[in-house]
PDB file of C-alpha atoms and ligand atoms in Angstrom:
ATOM      1  CA  MET A 191      -1.482  -4.558 -13.183  1.00 91.00           C
ATOM      2  CA  VAL A 192       0.447  -6.198 -10.364  1.00 96.00           C
ATOM      3  CA  LYS A 193      -0.467  -8.397  -7.406  1.00 97.00           C
ATOM      4  CA  ARG A 194       0.275  -6.517  -4.183  1.00 96.00           C
ATOM      5  CA  THR A 195      -1.135  -5.468  -0.816  1.00 96.00           C
ATOM      6  CA  ILE A 196      -3.640  -2.617  -0.793  1.00 96.00           C
ATOM      7  CA  ILE A 197      -6.257  -1.133   1.527  1.00 96.00           C
ATOM      8  CA  LYS A 198      -9.781  -2.518   1.658  1.00 97.00           C
ATOM      9  CA  ILE A 199     -12.574  -0.358   3.080  1.00 98.00           C
ATOM     10  CA  ASP A 200     -15.702  -1.997   4.490  1.00 98.00           C
ATOM     11  CA  GLU A 201     -18.368   0.599   3.710  1.00 97.00           C
ATOM     12  CA  GLU A 202     -20.900  -1.142   5.953  1.00 97.00           C
ATOM     13  CA  LYS A 203     -18.689  -0.457   8.970  1.00 98.00           C
ATOM     14  CA  CYS A 204     -17.392   2.989   7.930  1.00 98.00           C
ATOM     15  CA  THR A 205     -19.156   5.895   9.662  1.00 97.00           C
ATOM     16  CA  GLY A 206     -17.317   8.558   7.670  1.00 97.00           C
ATOM     17  CA  CYS A 207     -15.632   9.979  10.780  1.00 94.00           C
ATOM     18  CA  GLY A 208     -12.570  10.946   8.728  1.00 93.00           C
ATOM     19  CA  LYS A 209      -9.954   9.825  11.264  1.00 90.00           C
ATOM     20  CA  CYS A 210      -8.117   7.850   8.575  1.00 92.00           C
ATOM     21  CA  VAL A 211      -7.669  10.793   6.158  1.00 91.00           C
ATOM     22  CA  ALA A 212      -4.792  12.748   7.723  1.00 87.00           C
ATOM     23  CA  PRO A 213      -2.777   9.724   8.938  1.00 87.00           C
ATOM     24  CA  CYS A 214      -2.464   8.475   5.354  1.00 89.00           C
ATOM     25  CA  ALA A 215       0.828  10.120   4.390  1.00 84.00           C
ATOM     26  CA  GLU A 216       0.124   9.333   0.733  1.00 88.00           C
ATOM     27  CA  GLY A 217      -3.171  11.259   0.696  1.00 90.00           C
ATOM     28  CA  ALA A 218      -4.926   8.169  -0.660  1.00 94.00           C
ATOM     29  CA  ILE A 219      -8.123   8.421   1.433  1.00 94.00           C
ATOM     30  CA  GLN A 220     -10.900  10.978   1.245  1.00 94.00           C
ATOM     31  CA  ILE A 221     -14.439  11.092   2.625  1.00 95.00           C
ATOM     32  CA  ILE A 222     -16.850  11.037  -0.304  1.00 97.00           C
ATOM     33  CA  ASN A 223     -20.615  10.974   0.282  1.00 97.00           C
ATOM     34  CA  GLY A 224     -20.048  10.158   3.946  1.00 97.00           C
ATOM     35  CA  LYS A 225     -17.739   7.166   3.411  1.00 98.00           C
ATOM     36  CA  ALA A 226     -13.971   6.733   3.288  1.00 97.00           C
ATOM     37  CA  LYS A 227     -12.791   6.043  -0.266  1.00 97.00           C
ATOM     38  CA  VAL A 228      -9.431   5.388  -1.876  1.00 96.00           C
ATOM     39  CA  VAL A 229      -9.241   8.250  -4.361  1.00 93.00           C
ATOM     40  CA  SER A 230      -6.789   6.382  -6.561  1.00 93.00           C
ATOM     41  CA  GLU A 231      -5.306   2.928  -5.984  1.00 95.00           C
ATOM     42  CA  GLU A 232      -1.955   4.210  -7.317  1.00 96.00           C
ATOM     43  CA  LEU A 233      -1.722   6.313  -4.133  1.00 95.00           C
ATOM     44  CA  CYS A 234      -2.058   3.440  -1.629  1.00 96.00           C
ATOM     45  CA  ASP A 235       1.245   1.753  -0.786  1.00 93.00           C
ATOM     46  CA  GLY A 236      -0.526  -0.982   1.201  1.00 94.00           C
ATOM     47  CA  MET A 237       1.503  -0.318   4.360  1.00 89.00           C
ATOM     48  CA  GLY A 238      -1.693  -0.202   6.427  1.00 88.00           C
ATOM     49  CA  PHE A 239      -0.796   2.679   8.697  1.00 83.00           C
ATOM     50  CA  CYS A 240      -4.460   3.717   8.649  1.00 89.00           C
ATOM     51  CA  ILE A 241      -5.736   0.405  10.038  1.00 89.00           C
ATOM     52  CA  GLY A 242      -5.027   1.119  13.708  1.00 85.00           C
ATOM     53  CA  VAL A 243      -6.624   4.548  13.420  1.00 88.00           C
ATOM     54  CA  CYS A 244     -10.113   3.374  12.427  1.00 91.00           C
ATOM     55  CA  PRO A 245     -12.382   3.046  15.492  1.00 89.00           C
ATOM     56  CA  GLU A 246     -14.837   0.849  13.570  1.00 92.00           C
ATOM     57  CA  GLY A 247     -12.490  -1.814  12.230  1.00 92.00           C
ATOM     58  CA  ALA A 248     -13.524  -0.808   8.707  1.00 96.00           C
ATOM     59  CA  LEU A 249     -10.010  -0.891   7.265  1.00 96.00           C
ATOM     60  CA  SER A 250      -7.930  -3.929   6.368  1.00 96.00           C
ATOM     61  CA  ILE A 251      -5.178  -4.867   3.974  1.00 95.00           C
ATOM     62  CA  GLU A 252      -5.723  -7.421   1.251  1.00 96.00           C
ATOM     63  CA  GLU A 253      -3.594  -8.829  -1.553  1.00 97.00           C
ATOM     64  CA  ARG A 254      -5.050  -8.484  -5.025  1.00 95.00           C
ATOM     65  CA  HIS A 255      -4.386  -7.393  -8.576  1.00 97.00           C
ATOM     66  CA  THR A 256      -4.304  -3.616  -8.973  1.00 97.00           C
ATOM     67  CA  VAL A 257      -2.229  -0.782 -10.433  1.00 96.00           C
ATOM     68  CA  GLU A 258       1.342  -0.263  -9.231  1.00 96.00           C
ATOM     69  CA  PHE A 259       2.015   2.128  -6.374  1.00 96.00           C
ATOM     70  CA  ASN A 260       3.085   5.538  -7.768  1.00 95.00           C
ATOM     71  CA  ARG A 261       5.385   7.405  -5.351  1.00 93.00           C
ATOM     72  CA  GLU A 262       5.714  10.537  -7.539  1.00 93.00           C
ATOM     73  CA  LYS A 263       1.949  10.919  -7.588  1.00 93.00           C
ATOM     74  CA  THR A 264       1.731  10.663  -3.782  1.00 91.00           C
ATOM     75  CA  GLU A 265       4.309  13.439  -3.421  1.00 90.00           C
ATOM     76  CA  ALA A 266       2.035  15.748  -5.421  1.00 88.00           C
ATOM     77  CA  GLN A 267      -0.984  15.027  -3.196  1.00 84.00           C
ATOM     78  CA  PRO A 268      -2.023  17.766  -0.744  1.00 78.00           C
ATOM     79  CA  LYS A 269      -1.135  16.732   2.821  1.00 75.00           C
ATOM     80  CA  LYS A 270      -3.868  17.096   5.410  1.00 72.00           C
ATOM     81  CA  LYS A 271      -3.046  18.471   8.820  1.00 78.00           C
ATOM     82  CA  ASP A 272      -5.293  17.211  11.600  1.00 80.00           C
ATOM     83  CA  ILE A 273      -4.846  19.076  14.880  1.00 83.00           C
ATOM     84  CA  SER A 274      -6.801  16.359  16.724  1.00 82.00           C
ATOM     85  CA  ILE A 275      -3.816  14.034  16.213  1.00 88.00           C
ATOM     86  CA  ARG A 276      -2.125  14.487  19.597  1.00 94.00           C
ATOM     87  CA  CYS A 277      -0.468  12.263  22.180  1.00 97.00           C
ATOM     88  CA  PHE A 278      -3.231  11.098  24.543  1.00 95.00           C
ATOM     89  CA  GLN A 279      -0.880  11.476  27.532  1.00 96.00           C
ATOM     90  CA  CYS A 280       1.068  14.718  27.064  1.00 98.00           C
ATOM     91  CA  GLY A 281      -0.911  16.379  24.270  1.00 97.00           C
ATOM     92  CA  ALA A 282       2.119  16.790  21.957  1.00 97.00           C
ATOM     93  CA  GLY A 283       1.344  17.184  18.249  1.00 94.00           C
ATOM     94  CA  GLU A 284       3.126  15.827  15.204  1.00 90.00           C
ATOM     95  CA  ASP A 285       4.872  19.164  14.525  1.00 91.00           C
ATOM     96  CA  THR A 286       7.215  18.568  17.443  1.00 95.00           C
ATOM     97  CA  HIS A 287       6.963  14.839  18.291  1.00 96.00           C
ATOM     98  CA  TYR A 288       6.884  11.445  16.603  1.00 96.00           C
ATOM     99  CA  LEU A 289       3.406   9.957  17.064  1.00 93.00           C
ATOM    100  CA  LEU A 290       2.251   6.351  16.777  1.00 91.00           C
ATOM    101  CA  PRO A 291      -1.314   4.996  16.580  1.00 87.00           C
ATOM    102  CA  LEU A 292      -2.291   2.595  19.366  1.00 87.00           C
ATOM    103  CA  ARG A 293      -5.297   0.458  20.114  1.00 84.00           C
ATOM    104  CA  HIS A 294      -6.571   0.181  23.679  1.00 85.00           C
ATOM    105  CA  LYS A 295      -9.960  -1.027  24.947  1.00 85.00           C
ATOM    106  CA  MET A 296     -11.497  -0.732  21.474  1.00 77.00           C
ATOM    107  CA  GLU A 297     -10.266   2.869  21.152  1.00 79.00           C
ATOM    108  CA  SER A 298      -7.790   4.266  18.632  1.00 82.00           C
ATOM    109  CA  ILE A 299      -5.374   6.645  20.314  1.00 88.00           C
ATOM    110  CA  TRP A 300      -2.090   8.394  19.518  1.00 92.00           C
ATOM    111  CA  VAL A 301       1.024   8.313  21.665  1.00 95.00           C
ATOM    112  CA  CYS A 302       4.322  10.145  21.293  1.00 97.00           C
ATOM    113  CA  THR A 303       7.618   8.255  21.455  1.00 97.00           C
ATOM    114  CA  ARG A 304       8.478  10.057  24.710  1.00 97.00           C
ATOM    115  CA  CYS A 305       5.379   8.680  26.484  1.00 97.00           C
ATOM    116  CA  LEU A 306       5.485   5.238  24.839  1.00 97.00           C
ATOM    117  CA  PRO A 307       8.215   3.741  27.091  1.00 96.00           C
ATOM    118  CA  ARG A 308       6.039   4.382  30.164  1.00 95.00           C
ATOM    119  CA  LEU A 309       3.242   2.364  28.546  1.00 93.00           C
ATOM    120  CA  ILE A 310       5.605  -0.473  27.686  1.00 93.00           C
ATOM    121  CA  HIS A 311       7.415  -0.638  31.012  1.00 94.00           C
ATOM    122  CA  GLY A 312       4.624   0.598  33.303  1.00 85.00           C
TER     123      GLY A 312
HETATM  124  S1  SF4 B 134     -11.474   5.943  10.308  1.00 96.41           S
HETATM  125 FE1  SF4 B 134     -12.755   4.150   9.757  1.00 96.41          FE
HETATM  126  S2  SF4 B 134     -14.872   4.796  10.196  1.00 96.41           S
HETATM  127 FE2  SF4 B 134     -13.614   6.670  10.116  1.00 96.41          FE
HETATM  128  S3  SF4 B 134     -13.763   7.368   7.959  1.00 96.41           S
HETATM  129 FE3  SF4 B 134     -11.920   6.082   8.081  1.00 96.41          FE
HETATM  130  S4  SF4 B 134     -12.655   4.003   7.505  1.00 96.41           S
HETATM  131 FE4  SF4 B 134     -14.477   5.231   8.003  1.00 96.41          FE
HETATM  132 ZN1   ZN B 135       3.348  12.131  24.875  1.00 96.41          ZN
END
């Protein structure tokens, strides 16, 4: 056991929409009985990439004692492709563009790096 950062899921807030599953590159999250669950704490690196994706604010990062992150195990996890992950401006998908999660007016959206400068600079 080590003390490190790891995801915390608030099941009261989680609607089971599944938007956090594919963005987790480690394959650590699955929807089980209608709620997002960490399938194994070894798979969560605690980077928190999923946080911005959740429309309900159900995800957060906390520091606590848990098992060490296991990179080899994450590489063996099946990767989920989610075709709904597209740039909200140009519609580009992750196959061809780099995408980032954004929050705007209580919405979670994706933007590609080509469209991002226009948002920053107006
Ligand atoms: S994105 Fe949020 S509300 Fe949707 S399944 Fe994941 S934790 Fe639950
Ligand atoms: Zn774009």
